[in-house]
Coordinates of C-alpha atoms in Angstrom, one line a residue:
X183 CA 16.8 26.7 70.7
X184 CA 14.9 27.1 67.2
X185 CA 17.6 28.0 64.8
X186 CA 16.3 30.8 62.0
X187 CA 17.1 30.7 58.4
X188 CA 16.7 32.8 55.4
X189 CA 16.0 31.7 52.1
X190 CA 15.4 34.0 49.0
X191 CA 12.9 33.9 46.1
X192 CA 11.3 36.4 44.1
X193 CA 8.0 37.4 42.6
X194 CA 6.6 38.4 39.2
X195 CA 7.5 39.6 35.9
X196 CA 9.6 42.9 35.0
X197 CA 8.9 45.0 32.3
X198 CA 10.8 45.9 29.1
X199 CA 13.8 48.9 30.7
X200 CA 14.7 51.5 28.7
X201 CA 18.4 52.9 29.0
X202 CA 18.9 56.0 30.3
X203 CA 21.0 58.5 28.3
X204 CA 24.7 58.0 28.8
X205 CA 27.0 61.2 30.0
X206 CA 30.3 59.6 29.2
X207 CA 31.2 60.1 25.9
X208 CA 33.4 57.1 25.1
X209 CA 30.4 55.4 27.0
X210 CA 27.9 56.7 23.9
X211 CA 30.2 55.6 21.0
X212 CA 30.0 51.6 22.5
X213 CA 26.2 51.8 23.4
X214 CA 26.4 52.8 19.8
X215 CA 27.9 50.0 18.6
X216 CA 24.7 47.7 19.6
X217 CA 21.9 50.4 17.9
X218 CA 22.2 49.2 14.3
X219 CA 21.4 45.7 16.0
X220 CA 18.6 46.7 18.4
X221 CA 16.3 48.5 15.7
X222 CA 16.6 46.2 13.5
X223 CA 16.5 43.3 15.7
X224 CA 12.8 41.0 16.7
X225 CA 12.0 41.2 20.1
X226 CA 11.3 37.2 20.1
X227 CA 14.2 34.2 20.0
X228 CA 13.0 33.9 16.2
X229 CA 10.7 34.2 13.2
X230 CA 8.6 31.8 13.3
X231 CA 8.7 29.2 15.3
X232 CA 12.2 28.6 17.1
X233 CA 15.2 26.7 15.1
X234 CA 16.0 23.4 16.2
X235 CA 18.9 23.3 16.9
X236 CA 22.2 26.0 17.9
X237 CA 23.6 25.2 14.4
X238 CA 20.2 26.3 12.6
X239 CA 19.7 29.7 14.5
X240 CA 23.4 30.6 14.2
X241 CA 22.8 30.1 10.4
X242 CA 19.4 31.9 10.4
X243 CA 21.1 34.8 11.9
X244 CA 24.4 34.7 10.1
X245 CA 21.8 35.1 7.3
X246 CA 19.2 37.4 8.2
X247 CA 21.6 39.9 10.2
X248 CA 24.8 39.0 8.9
X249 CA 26.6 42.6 10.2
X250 CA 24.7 42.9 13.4
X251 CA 27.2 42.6 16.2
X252 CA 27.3 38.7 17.8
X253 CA 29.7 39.8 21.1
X254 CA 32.0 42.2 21.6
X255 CA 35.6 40.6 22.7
X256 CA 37.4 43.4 25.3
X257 CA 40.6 43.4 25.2
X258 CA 41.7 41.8 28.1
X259 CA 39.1 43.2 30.4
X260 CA 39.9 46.2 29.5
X261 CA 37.9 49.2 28.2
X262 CA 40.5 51.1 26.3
X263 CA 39.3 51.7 22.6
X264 CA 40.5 48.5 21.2
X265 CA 37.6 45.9 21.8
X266 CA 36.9 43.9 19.3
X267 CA 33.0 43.1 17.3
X268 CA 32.4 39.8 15.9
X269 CA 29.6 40.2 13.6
X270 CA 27.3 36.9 13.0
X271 CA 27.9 36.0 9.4
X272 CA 31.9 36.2 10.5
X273 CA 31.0 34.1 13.6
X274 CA 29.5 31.5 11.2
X275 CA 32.2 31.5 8.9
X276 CA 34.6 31.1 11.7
X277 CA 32.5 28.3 12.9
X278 CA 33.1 26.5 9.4
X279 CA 36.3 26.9 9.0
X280 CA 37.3 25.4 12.5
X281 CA 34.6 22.4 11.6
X282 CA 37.0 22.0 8.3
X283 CA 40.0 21.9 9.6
X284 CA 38.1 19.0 12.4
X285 CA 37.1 17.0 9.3
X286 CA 40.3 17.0 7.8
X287 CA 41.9 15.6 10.9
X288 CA 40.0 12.3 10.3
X289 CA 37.3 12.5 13.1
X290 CA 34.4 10.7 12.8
X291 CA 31.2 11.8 13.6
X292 CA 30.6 11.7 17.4
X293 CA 34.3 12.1 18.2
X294 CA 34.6 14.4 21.6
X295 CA 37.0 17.0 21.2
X296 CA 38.0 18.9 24.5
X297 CA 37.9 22.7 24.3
X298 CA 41.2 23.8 26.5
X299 CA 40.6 27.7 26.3
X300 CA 40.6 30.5 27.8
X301 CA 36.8 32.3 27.7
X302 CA 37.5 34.2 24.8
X303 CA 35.3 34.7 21.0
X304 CA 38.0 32.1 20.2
X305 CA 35.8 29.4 23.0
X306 CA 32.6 30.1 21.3
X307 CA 34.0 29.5 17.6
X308 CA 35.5 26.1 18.7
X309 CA 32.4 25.2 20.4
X310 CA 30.3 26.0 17.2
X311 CA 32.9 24.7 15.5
X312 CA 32.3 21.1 16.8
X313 CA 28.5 21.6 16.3
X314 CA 28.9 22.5 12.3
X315 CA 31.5 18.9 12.2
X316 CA 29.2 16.4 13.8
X317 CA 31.4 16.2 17.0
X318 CA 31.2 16.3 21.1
X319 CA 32.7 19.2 22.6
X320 CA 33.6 18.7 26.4
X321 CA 34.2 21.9 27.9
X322 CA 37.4 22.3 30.0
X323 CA 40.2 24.5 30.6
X324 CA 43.7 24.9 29.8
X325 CA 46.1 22.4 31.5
X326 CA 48.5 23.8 33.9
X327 CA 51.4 21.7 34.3
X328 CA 52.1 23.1 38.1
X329 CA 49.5 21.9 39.3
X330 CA 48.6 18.1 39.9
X331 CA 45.5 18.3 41.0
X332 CA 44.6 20.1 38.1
X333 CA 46.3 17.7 35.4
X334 CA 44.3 14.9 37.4
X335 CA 40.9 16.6 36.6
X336 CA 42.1 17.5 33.2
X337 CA 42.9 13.7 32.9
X338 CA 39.9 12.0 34.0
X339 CA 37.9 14.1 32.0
X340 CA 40.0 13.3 28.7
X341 CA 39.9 9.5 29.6
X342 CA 36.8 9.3 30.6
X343 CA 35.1 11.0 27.6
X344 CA 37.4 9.3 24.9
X345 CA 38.8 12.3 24.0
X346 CA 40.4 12.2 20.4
X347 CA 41.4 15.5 20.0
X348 CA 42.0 19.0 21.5
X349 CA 41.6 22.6 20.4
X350 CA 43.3 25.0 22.3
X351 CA 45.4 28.6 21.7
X352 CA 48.7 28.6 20.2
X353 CA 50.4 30.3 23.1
X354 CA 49.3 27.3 25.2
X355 CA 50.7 24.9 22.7
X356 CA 53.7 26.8 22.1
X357 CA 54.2 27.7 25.8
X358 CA 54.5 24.1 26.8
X359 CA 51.1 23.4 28.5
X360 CA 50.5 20.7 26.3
X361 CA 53.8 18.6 26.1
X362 CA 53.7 15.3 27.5
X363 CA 49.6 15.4 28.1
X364 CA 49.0 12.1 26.4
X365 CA 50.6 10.1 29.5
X366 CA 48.7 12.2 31.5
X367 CA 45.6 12.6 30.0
X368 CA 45.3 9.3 28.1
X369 CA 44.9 10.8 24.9
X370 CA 46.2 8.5 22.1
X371 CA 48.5 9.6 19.7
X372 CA 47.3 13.4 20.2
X373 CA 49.8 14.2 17.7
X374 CA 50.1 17.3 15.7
X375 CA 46.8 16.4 13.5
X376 CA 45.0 16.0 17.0
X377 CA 46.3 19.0 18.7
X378 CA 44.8 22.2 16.9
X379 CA 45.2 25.6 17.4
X380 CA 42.1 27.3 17.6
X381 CA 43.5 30.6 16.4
X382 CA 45.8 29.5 13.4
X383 CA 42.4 28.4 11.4
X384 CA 41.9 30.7 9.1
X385 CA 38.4 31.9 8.2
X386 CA 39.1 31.3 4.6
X387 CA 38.9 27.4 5.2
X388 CA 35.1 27.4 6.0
X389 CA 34.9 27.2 2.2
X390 CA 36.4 23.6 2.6
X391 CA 33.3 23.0 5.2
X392 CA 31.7 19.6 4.6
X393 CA 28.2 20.7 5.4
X394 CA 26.3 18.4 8.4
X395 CA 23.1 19.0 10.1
X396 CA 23.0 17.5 13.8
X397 CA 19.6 16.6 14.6
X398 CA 18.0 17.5 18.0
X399 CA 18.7 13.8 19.5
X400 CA 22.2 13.9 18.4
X401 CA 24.9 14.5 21.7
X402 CA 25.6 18.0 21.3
X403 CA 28.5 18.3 24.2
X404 CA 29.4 16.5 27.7
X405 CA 29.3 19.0 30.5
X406 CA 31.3 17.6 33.4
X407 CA 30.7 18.1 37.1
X408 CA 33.7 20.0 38.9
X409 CA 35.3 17.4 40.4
X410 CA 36.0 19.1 43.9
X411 CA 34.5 16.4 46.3
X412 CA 34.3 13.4 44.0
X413 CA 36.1 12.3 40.1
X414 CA 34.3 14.6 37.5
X415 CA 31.2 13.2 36.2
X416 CA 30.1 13.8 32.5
X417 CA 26.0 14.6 31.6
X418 CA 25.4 14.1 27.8
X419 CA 23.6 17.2 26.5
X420 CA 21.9 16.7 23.4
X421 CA 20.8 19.8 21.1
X422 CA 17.4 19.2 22.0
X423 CA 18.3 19.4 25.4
X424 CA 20.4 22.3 25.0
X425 CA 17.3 24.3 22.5
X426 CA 15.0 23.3 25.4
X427 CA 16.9 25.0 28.2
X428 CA 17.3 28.0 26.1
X429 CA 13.8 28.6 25.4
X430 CA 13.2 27.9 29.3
X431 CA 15.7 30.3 30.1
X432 CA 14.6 33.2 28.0
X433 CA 10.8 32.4 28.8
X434 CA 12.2 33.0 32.7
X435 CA 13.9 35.8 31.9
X436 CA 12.4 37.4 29.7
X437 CA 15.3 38.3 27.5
X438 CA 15.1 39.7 23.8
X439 CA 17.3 40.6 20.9
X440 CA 17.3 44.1 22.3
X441 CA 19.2 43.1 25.4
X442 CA 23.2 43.7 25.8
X443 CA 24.7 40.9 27.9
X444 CA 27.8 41.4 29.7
X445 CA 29.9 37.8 30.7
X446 CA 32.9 37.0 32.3
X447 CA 32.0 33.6 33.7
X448 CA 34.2 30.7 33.1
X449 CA 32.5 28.8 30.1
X450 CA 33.5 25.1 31.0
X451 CA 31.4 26.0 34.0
X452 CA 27.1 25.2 32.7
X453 CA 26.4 28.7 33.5
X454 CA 29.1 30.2 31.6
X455 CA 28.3 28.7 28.6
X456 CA 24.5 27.8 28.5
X457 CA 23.7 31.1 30.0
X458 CA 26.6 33.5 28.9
X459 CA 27.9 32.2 25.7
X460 CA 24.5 30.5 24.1
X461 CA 21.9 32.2 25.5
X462 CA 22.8 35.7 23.5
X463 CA 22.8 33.5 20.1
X464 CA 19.5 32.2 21.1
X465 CA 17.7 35.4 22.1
X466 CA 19.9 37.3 19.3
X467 CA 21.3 39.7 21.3
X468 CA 24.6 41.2 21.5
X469 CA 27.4 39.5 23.9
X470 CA 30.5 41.9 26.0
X471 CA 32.8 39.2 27.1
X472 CA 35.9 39.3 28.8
X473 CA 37.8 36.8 30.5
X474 CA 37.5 35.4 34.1
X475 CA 41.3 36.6 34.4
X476 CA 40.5 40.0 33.6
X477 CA 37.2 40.0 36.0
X478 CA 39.5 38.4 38.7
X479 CA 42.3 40.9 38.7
X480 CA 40.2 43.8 38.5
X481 CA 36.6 42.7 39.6
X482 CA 34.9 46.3 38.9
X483 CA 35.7 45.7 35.2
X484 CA 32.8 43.7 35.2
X485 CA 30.8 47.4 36.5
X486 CA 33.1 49.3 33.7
X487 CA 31.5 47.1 30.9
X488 CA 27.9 47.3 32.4
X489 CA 28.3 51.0 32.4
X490 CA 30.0 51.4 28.7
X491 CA 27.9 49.3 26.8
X492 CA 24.5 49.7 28.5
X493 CA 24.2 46.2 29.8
X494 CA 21.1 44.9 30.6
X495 CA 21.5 41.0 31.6
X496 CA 24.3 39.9 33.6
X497 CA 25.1 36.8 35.9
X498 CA 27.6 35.7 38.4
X499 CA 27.7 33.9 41.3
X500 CA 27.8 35.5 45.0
X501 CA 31.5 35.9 45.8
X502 CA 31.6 38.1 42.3
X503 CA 28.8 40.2 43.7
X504 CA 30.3 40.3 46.9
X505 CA 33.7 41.2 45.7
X506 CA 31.9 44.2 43.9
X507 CA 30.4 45.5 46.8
X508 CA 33.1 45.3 49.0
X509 CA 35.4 47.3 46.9
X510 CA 33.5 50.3 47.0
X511 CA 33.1 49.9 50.4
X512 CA 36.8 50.6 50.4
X513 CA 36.4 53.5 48.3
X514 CA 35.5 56.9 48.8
X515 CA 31.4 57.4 49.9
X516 CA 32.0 60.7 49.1
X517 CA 32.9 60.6 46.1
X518 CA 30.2 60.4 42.8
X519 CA 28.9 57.2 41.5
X520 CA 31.6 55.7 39.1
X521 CA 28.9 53.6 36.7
X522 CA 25.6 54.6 35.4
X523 CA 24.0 50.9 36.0
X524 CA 20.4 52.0 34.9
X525 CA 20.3 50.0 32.3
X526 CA 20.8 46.4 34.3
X527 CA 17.2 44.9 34.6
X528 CA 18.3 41.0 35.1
X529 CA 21.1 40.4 37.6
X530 CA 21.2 36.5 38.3
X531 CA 22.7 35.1 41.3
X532 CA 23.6 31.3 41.2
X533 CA 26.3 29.0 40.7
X534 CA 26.3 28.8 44.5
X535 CA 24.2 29.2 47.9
X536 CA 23.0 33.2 47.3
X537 CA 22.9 35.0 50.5
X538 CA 20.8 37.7 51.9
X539 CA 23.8 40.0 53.3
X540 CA 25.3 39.6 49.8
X541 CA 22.2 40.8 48.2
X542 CA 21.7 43.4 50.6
X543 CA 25.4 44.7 50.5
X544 CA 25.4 45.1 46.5
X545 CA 22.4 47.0 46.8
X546 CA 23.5 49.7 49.1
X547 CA 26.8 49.6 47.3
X548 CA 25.5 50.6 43.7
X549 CA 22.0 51.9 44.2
X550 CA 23.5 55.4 43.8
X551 CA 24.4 54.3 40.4
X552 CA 20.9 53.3 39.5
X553 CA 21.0 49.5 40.3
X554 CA 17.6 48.7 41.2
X555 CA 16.9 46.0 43.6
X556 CA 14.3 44.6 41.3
X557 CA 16.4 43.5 39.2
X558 CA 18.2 40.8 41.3
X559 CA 17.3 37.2 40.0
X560 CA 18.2 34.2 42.2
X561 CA 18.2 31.1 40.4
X562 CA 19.2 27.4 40.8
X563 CA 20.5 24.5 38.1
X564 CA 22.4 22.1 38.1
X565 CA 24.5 20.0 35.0
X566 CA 21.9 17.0 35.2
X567 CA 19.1 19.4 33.8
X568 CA 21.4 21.3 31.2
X569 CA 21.5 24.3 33.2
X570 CA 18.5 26.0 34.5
X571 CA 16.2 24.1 37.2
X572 CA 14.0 27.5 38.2
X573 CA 14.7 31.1 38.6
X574 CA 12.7 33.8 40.3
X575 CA 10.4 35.6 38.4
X576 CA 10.8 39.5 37.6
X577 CA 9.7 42.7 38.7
X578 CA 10.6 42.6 43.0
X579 CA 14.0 41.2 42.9
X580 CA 15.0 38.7 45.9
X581 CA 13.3 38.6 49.0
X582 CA 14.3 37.3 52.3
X583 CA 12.2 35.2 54.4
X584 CA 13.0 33.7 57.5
X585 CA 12.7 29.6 58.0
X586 CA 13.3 27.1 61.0
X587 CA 16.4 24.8 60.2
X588 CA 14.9 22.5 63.1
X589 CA 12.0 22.0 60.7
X590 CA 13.8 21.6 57.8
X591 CA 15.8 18.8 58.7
X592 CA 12.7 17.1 58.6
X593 CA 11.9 18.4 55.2
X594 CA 9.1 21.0 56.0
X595 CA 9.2 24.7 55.1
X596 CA 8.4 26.4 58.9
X597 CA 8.4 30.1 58.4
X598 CA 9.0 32.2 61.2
X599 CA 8.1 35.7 62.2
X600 CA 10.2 38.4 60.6
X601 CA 11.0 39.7 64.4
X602 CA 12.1 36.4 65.6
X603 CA 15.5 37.5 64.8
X604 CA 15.0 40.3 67.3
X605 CA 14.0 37.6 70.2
X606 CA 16.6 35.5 69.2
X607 CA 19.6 37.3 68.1
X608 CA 21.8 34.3 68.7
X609 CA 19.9 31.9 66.2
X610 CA 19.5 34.8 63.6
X611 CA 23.3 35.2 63.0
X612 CA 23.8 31.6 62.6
X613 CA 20.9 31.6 59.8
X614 CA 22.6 34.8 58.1
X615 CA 25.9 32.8 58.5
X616 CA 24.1 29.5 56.1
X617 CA 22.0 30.7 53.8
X618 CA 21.5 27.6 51.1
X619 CA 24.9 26.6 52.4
X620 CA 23.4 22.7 51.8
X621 CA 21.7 24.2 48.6
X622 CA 23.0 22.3 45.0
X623 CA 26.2 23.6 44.1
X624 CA 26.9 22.2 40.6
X625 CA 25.7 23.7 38.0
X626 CA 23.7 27.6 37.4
X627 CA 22.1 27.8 40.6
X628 CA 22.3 28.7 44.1
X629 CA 19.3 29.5 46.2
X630 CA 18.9 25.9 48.1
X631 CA 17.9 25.6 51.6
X632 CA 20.5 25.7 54.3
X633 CA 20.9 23.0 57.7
X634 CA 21.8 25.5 60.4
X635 CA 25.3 24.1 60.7
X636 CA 26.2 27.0 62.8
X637 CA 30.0 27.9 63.4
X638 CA 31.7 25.2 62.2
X639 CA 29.3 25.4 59.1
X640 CA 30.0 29.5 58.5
X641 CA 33.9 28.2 58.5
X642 CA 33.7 25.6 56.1
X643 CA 31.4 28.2 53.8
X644 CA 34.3 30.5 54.2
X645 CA 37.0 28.3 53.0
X646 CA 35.0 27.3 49.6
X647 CA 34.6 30.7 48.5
X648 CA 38.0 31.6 49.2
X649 CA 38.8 28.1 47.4
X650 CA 36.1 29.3 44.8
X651 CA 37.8 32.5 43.9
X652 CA 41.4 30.8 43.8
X653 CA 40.0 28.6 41.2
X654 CA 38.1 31.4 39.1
X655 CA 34.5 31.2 40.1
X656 CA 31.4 28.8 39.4
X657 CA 31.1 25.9 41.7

């Protein structure tokens, strides 16, 4: 028997959405927040032609908007009054001062420095931080001592980028997560100089800033596979390469400096930080962030954020879009729409296979919030290529469309009928069962093609995802 299966892609461009008033008044006051930024803000990445590197544009807009809001930090997930603005010239001076207190730890240029932190404003300031100093940052996540197999990953990727120092949170370092890490993670003589807390720098210290300007060939950071089926592997991203993806992603996308993006992705993951920490700084629009902790415990914080602050751009991969659909499911049909989503024209899907039932259930779920289907994105990326590879194009959302897995095997694209489903009901459940379940799984993307595995295949998809949200997300 022909086995069927569905693929999704997209069509053309979407045009510029204009948020609809907000009812909620607590929901007006932080849509308010981003107005100052929005009139005064370009609609383009730049003036001019775009900077060269992350270093220049977060200098050019430290200095051109220097009290329009960078991100917004909520306080832990949730939306109670006390979130916290960054503005960019504070973001810039931030970025200094860690970069200072770097240089006075003796690092040469081109050291790599591991970033062991939770996805907080306090990630992105370390990140830049590195940048401003002339080193690597490698992206990773705070150590857990309980668990070996996360030491192990945590290890190989210290040894096998050199690492010669850390920056991480003081509750980490006090709490222990850090003691003994040098016999486990090979880092010489980590030592107090080499083991810096992220949040004892104080901004006042950007004034002892030794100014550097990386150029665009220079290694900007080491983004390292996930280690799950193999020992992590490290891809050297230079600014260029970073700059390059950026533009690529916005000229996709479409985004401007008028767009509100809402993030709670992991940002050692490529798609956290390329696309939710970076790409905001390179369009120039404003950032809500909140942890993957918070989005985990309470997955419809991530709806409570796109609702208060009028998001418009927001990515994930399909568990999270699953999980959201699924809980009001649970809930009460009867009762009225608990978001006004309106405002959310570019909802990418990637990260991992994206699947049509997926797409389909978040639809029904929150188009009686306003969520329109056009705005569903599939894309697919991957580490190797800095983050994005391709995305679908705006305006129709994702479509399904229906493919022989016989044929692809043998590397041709057979479509079917759209009622073969109907004549072979048997075949059409396995399809919905593997969408892109062979599809590339590192990096930003999602939408590959699938083999027909069947059973055994639907099982094994189960077990990542439950796997997937154990460990906090992004494949």
């Amino acid at each position: 028997m022909t086995a069927a299966m569905h693929s999704l892609s997209s069509l053309s461009p979407v045009p510029t959405f204009s948020p609809a008033t907000v009812a909620d008044p607590t929901a007006m006051d932080n849509a308010a927040m981003a107005a100052p930024r929005a009139s005064s803000a370009p609609a383009s990445t730049a003036s001019g032609m775009p900077s060269a590197t992350l270093v220049d544009r977060v200098d050019e807009l430290a200095r051109t908007r220097p009290d329009d809001i960078a991100l917004v930090m909520l306080d832990d997930g949730g939306i109670d009054g006390r979130d916290r603005p960054v503005r960019y010239a504070e973001l810039a001076r931030r970025a200094r001062a860690v970069a200072a207190a770097l240089q006075d730890a003796g690092l040469p240029l081109g050291a790599r420095v591991l970033l062991a932190l939770e996805g907080t404003d306090d990630y992105l300031v370390a990140f830049l931080g590195c940048l401003y100093a002339g080193l690597i940052a490698v992206p990773v996540f705070p150590p857990e001592p309980a668990r070996l197999q996360h030491l192990e990953r945590f290890g190989a990727i210290a040894r096998d980028a050199g690492a010669a120092a850390v920056l991480a949170a003081r509750a980490d370092i006090d709490g222990g997560a850090f003691d003994g890490i040098e016999g486990i993670a090979g880092i010489a003589a980590l030592g107090a100089a080499r083991l810096l807390a992220v949040d004892d720098i104080r901004a006042e210290r950007a004034d002892a800033w030794r100014p550097h300007r990386p150029r665009p060939a220079d290694i900007a950071f080491l983004q390292y596979t996930s280690g799950s089926t193999s020992t992590p592997k490290g891809v050297m991203v230079s600014h260029g390469n970073l700059m390059a993806n950026e533009i690529a992603i916005q000229a996709t996308l479409g985004t401007t400096a008028r767009d509100v993006y809402v993030s709670w992705l992991p940002p050692f993951h490529d798609m956290g930080l390329i696309g939710g920490l970076l790409q905001p700084l390179h369009a120039g629009g404003m950032l809500v962030l909140m942890t993957t902790a918070a989005f985990l415990a309470r997955p419809t914080r991530w709806l409570d954020a796109m609702h208060r602050y009028r998001g418009t751009v927001a990515a994930g991969p399909d568990f999270a879009y699953r999980l959201c659909a699924d809980r009001v499911a649970r809930a009460d049909r009867n009762a009225p729409p608990a978001w006004d989503l309106s405002a959310w024209r570019i909802a990418l899907s990637g990260a991992e296979p994206v699947r049509a039932d997926t797409v389909g259930a978040f639809l029904a779920a929150f188009a009686p919030c306003g969520f329109a289907a056009r705005a569903v994105t599939p894309s697919y990326g991957l580490a190797e290529a800095t983050l994005l590879v391709t995305g679908s194009q705006r305006k129709h959302g994702a479509v399904s469309r229906l493919f022989s897995s016989e044929a692809l095997k043998r590397g041709i694209a057979e479509p079917l009928p759209e009622d073969g489903a109907a004549t072979a009901p048997a075949a059409a459940r396995q399809a919905r069962g593997v969408v892109g379940s062979s599809g590339a799984t590192g990096g930003g993307g999602g939408g590959g093609s699938g083999t027909g595995r069947g059973d055994a295949g639907e099982r094994s998809d189960r077990v990542k995802r439950r796997d997937e949200r154990e460990r906090g997300g992004c494949l």
